[in-house]
XYZ file of N, CA and C in Angstrom:
441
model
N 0.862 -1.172 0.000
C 0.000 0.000 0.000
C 0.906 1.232 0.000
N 0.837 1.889 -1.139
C 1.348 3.371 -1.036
C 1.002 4.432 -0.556
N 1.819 5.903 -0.143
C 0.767 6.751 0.605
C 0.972 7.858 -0.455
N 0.092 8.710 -0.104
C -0.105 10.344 -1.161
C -0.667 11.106 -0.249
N -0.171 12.391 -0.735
C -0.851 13.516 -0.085
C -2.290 14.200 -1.024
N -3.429 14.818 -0.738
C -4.186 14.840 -1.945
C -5.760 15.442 -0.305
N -6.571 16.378 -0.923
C -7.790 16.157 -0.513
C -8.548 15.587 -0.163
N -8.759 14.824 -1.749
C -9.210 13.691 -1.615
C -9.447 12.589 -0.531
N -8.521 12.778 0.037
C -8.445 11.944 1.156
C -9.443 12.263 2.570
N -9.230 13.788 2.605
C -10.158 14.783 3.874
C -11.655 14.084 3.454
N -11.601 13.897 2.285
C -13.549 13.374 1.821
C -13.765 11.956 2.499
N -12.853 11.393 2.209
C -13.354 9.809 2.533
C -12.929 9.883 4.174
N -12.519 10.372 4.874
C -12.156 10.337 6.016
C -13.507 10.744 6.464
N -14.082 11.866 6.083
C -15.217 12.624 6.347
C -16.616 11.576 6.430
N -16.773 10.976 5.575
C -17.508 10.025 4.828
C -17.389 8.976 5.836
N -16.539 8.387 6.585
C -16.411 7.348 7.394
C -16.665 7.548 9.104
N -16.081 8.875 9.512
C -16.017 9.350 10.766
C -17.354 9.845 11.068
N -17.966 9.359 12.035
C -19.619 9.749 12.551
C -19.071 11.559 12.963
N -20.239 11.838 12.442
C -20.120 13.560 12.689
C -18.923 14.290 12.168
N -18.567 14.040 11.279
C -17.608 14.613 9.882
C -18.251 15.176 8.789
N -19.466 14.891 9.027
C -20.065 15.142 7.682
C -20.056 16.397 7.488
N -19.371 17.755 8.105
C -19.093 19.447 7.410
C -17.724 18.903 6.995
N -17.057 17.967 6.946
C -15.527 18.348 6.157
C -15.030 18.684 7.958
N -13.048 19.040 7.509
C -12.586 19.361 8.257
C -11.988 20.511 8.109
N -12.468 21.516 7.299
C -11.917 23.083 7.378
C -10.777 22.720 6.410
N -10.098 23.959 7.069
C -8.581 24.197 6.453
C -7.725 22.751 6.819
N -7.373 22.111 6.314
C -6.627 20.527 6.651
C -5.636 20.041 5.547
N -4.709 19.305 5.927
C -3.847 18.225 5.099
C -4.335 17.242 5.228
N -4.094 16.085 4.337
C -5.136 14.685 4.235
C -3.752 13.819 4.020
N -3.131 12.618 4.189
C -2.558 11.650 4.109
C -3.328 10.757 3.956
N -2.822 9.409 2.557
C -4.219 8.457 2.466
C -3.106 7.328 1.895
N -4.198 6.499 2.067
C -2.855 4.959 2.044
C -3.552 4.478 0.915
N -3.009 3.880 -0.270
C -3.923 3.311 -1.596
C -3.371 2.051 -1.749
N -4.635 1.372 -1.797
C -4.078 -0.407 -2.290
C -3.119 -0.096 -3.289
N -2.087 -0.483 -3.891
C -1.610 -0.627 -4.602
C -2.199 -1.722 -6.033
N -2.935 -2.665 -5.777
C -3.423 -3.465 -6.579
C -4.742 -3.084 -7.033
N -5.316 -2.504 -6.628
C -7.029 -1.933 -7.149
C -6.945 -0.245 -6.918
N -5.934 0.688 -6.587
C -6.000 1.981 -6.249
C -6.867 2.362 -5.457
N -7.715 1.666 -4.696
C -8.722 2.537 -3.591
C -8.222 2.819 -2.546
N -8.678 4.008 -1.980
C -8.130 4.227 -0.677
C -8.275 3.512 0.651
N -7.666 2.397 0.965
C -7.885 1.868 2.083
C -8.167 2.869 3.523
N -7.148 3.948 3.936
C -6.951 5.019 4.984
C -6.778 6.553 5.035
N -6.758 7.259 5.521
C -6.897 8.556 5.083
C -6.571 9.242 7.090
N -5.921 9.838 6.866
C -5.146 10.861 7.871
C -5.427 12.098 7.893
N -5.825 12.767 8.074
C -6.673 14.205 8.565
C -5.699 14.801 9.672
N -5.022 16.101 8.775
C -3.792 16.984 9.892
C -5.036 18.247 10.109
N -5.926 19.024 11.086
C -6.701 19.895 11.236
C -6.426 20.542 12.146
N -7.271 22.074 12.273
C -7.476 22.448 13.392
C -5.700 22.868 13.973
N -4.571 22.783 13.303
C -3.461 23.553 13.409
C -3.197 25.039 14.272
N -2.616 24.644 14.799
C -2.227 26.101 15.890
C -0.890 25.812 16.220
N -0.104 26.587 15.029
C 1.195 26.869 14.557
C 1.746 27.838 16.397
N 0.840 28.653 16.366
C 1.815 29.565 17.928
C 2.153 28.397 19.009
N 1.044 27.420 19.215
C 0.956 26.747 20.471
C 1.963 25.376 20.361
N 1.900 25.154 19.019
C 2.838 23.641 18.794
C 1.804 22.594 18.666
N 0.247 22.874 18.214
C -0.505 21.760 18.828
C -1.373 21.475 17.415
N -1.497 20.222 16.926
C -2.641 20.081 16.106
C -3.653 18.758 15.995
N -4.837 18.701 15.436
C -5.436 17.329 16.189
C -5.662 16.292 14.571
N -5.575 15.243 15.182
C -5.431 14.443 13.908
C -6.691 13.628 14.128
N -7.157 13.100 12.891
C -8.145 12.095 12.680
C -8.030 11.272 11.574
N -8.661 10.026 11.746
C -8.130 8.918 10.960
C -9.355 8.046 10.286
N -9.554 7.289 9.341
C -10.267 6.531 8.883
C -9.948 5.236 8.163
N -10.405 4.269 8.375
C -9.719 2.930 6.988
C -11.187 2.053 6.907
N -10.432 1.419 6.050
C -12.054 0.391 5.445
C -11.239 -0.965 6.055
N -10.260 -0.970 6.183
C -9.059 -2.516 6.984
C -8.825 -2.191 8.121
N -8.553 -3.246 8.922
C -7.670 -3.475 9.997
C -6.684 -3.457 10.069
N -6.062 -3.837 8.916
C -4.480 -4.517 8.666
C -3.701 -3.525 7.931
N -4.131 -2.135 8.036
C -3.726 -0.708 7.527
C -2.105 -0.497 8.234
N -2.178 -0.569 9.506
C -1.661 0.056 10.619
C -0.478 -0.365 10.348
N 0.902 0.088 10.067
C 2.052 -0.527 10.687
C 3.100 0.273 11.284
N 4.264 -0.019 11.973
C 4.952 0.619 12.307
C 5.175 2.074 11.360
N 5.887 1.575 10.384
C 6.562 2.693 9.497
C 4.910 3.650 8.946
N 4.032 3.438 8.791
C 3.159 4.470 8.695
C 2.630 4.832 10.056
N 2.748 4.339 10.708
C 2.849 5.200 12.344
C 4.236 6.277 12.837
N 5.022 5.684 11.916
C 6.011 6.586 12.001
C 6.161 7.953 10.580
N 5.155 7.409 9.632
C 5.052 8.616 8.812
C 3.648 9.627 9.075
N 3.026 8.979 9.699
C 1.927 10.028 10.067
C 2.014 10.898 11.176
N 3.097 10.140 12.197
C 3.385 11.071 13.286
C 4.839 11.797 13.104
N 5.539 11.593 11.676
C 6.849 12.190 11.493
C 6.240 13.628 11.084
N 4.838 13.649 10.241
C 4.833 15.063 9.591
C 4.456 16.105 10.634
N 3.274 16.291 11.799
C 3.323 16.712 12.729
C 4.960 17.423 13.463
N 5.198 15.790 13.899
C 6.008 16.453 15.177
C 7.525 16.774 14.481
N 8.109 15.925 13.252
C 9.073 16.734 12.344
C 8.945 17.644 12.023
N 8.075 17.665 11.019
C 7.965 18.920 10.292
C 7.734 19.660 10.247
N 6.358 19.943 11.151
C 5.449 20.951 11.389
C 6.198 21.090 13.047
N 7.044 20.728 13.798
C 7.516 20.710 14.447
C 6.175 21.205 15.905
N 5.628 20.337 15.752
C 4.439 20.286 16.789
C 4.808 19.795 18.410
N 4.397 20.900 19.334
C 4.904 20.279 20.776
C 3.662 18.899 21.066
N 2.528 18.659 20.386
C 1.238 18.044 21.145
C 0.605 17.716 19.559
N -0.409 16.100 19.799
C -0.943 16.196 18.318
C -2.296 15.611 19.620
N -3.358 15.979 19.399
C -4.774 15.801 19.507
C -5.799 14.629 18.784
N -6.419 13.851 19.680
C -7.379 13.471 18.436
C -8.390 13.014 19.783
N -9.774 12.881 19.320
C -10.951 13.435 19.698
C -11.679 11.846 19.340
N -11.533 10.746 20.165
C -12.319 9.353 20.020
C -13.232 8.917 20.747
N -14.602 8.365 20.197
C -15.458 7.781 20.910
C -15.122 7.624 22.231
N -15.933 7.419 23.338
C -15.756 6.524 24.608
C -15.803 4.870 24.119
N -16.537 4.620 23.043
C -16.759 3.178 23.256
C -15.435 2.737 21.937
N -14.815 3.301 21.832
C -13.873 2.577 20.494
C -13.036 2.840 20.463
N -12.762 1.059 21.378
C -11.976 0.614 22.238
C -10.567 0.420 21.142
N -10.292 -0.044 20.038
C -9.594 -0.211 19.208
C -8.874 0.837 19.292
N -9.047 1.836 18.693
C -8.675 3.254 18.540
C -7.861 3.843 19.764
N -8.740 3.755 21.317
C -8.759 4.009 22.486
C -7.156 3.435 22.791
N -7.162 2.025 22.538
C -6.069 0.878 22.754
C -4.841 1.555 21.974
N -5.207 1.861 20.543
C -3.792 2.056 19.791
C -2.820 3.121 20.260
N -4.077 4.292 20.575
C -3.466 5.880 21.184
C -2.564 5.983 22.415
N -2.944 4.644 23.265
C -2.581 4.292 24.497
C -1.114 3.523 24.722
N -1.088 2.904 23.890
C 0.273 2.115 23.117
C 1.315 3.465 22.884
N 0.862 4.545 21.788
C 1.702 5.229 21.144
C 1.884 5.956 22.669
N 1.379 6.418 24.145
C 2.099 7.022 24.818
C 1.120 8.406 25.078
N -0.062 7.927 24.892
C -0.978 9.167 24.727
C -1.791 9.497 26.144
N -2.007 10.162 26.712
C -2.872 10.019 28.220
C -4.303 10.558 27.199
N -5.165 10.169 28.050
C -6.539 10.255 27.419
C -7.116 11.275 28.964
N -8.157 11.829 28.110
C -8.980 12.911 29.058
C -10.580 12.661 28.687
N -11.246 11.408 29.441
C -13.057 11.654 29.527
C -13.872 12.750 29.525
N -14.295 13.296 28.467
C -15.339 14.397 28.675
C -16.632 14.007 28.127
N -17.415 13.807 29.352
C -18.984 13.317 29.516
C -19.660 14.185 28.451
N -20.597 13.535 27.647
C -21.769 14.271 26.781
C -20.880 15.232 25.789
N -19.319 14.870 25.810
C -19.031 15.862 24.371
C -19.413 15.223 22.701
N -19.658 13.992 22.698
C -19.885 13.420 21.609
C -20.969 13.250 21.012
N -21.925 13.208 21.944
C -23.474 13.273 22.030
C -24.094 13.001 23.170
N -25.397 13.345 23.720
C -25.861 13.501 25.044
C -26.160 12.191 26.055
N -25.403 11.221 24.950
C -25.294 9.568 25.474
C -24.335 9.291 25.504
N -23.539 10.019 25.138
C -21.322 9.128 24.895
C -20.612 10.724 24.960
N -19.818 9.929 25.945
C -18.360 10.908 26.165
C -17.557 10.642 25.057
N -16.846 11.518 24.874
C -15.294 11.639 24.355
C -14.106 11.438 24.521
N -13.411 11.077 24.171
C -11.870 10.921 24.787
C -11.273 12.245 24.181
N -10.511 12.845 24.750
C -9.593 13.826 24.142
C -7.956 13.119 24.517
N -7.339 12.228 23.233
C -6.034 11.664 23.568
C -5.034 12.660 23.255
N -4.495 13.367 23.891
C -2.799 14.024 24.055
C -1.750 13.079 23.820
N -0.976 13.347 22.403
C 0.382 12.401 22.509
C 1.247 13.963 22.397
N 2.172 14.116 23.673
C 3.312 14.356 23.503
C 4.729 14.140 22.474
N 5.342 15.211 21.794
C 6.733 14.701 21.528
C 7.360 13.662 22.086
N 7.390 14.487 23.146
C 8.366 13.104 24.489
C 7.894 11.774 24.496
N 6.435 11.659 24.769
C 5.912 10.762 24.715
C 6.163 9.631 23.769
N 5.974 9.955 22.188
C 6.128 9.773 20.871
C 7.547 9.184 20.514
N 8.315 10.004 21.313
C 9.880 9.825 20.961
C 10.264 8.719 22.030
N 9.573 8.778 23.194
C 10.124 7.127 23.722
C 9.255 5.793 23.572
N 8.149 6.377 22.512
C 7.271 5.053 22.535
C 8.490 4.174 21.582
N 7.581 2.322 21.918
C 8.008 1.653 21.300
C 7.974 1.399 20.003
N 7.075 2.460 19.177
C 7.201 2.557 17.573
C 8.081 3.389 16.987
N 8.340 4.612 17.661
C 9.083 5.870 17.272
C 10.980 4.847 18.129
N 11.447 4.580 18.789
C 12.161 3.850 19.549
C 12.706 2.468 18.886
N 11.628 1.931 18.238
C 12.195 0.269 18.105
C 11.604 -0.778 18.933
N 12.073 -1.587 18.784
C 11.861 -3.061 19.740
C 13.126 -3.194 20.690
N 14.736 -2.343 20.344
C 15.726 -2.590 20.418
C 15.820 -1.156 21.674
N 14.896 -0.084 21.409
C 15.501 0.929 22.408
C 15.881 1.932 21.922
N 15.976 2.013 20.465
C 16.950 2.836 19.552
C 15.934 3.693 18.454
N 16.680 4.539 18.332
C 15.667 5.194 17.165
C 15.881 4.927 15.917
């Protein structure tokens, strides 16, 4: 699966994420394409940017499970905190999705419960991954300790 940068991508992300349906504003899109049929399996959503503070919030979508790997965990969180040289990246997940909940938690992220932000039946998670955080997890790090 190859990745591209492209709009395109902000749509189908939009299209998949419950309550996306205005788009995500001003945004960069990262999207992962089968290589064998060209559809977009995933799509990465950089939004909501605040260049003074160091902080921006990301959102994600795929039609697979088997999207995820190291090295695109390390290219979706290289453009942020490389490039855009971000102190904090944001992202805004169900209470009940647990998957998601699990992965953010792995990468080094503390999560923050906020009751009735999602709808007047489900909280929100607001997950914070730190630089620091990021830079000693075991994806950004290795298996070995090393970067």
């Amino acid at each position: 699966m190859s990745h591209a940068w492209d709009a395109r991508f902000a749509d189908f992300a939009a299209r998949i994420i419950p309550g996306c349906g205005r788009g995500f504003g001003a945004c960069r899109a990262l999207g992962f394409i089968n290589d064998d049929s060209q559809t977009v399996d995933a799509a990465i959503v950089y939004h909501n940017w605040q260049p003074e503070a160091g902080v921006i919030e990301i959102s994600a979508a795929s039609t697979r499970r088997d999207w995820l790997t190291r090295a695109r965990l390390l290219r979706i969180f290289g453009y942020p905190f490389d490039e855009l040289n971000c102190r904090i990246v944001v992202a805004r997940i169900g209470e009940h999705n647990a998957r998601t909940r699990r992965i953010w938690r792995s990468l080094g992220a503390v999560e923050y419960l906020i009751p009735a932000l999602r709808s007047p039946q489900e909280a929100e998670v607001i997950s914070v991954l730190t630089r620091e955080a990021w830079a000693e997890s075991k994806f950004k790090r290795g298996k070995n300790g090393k970067a």
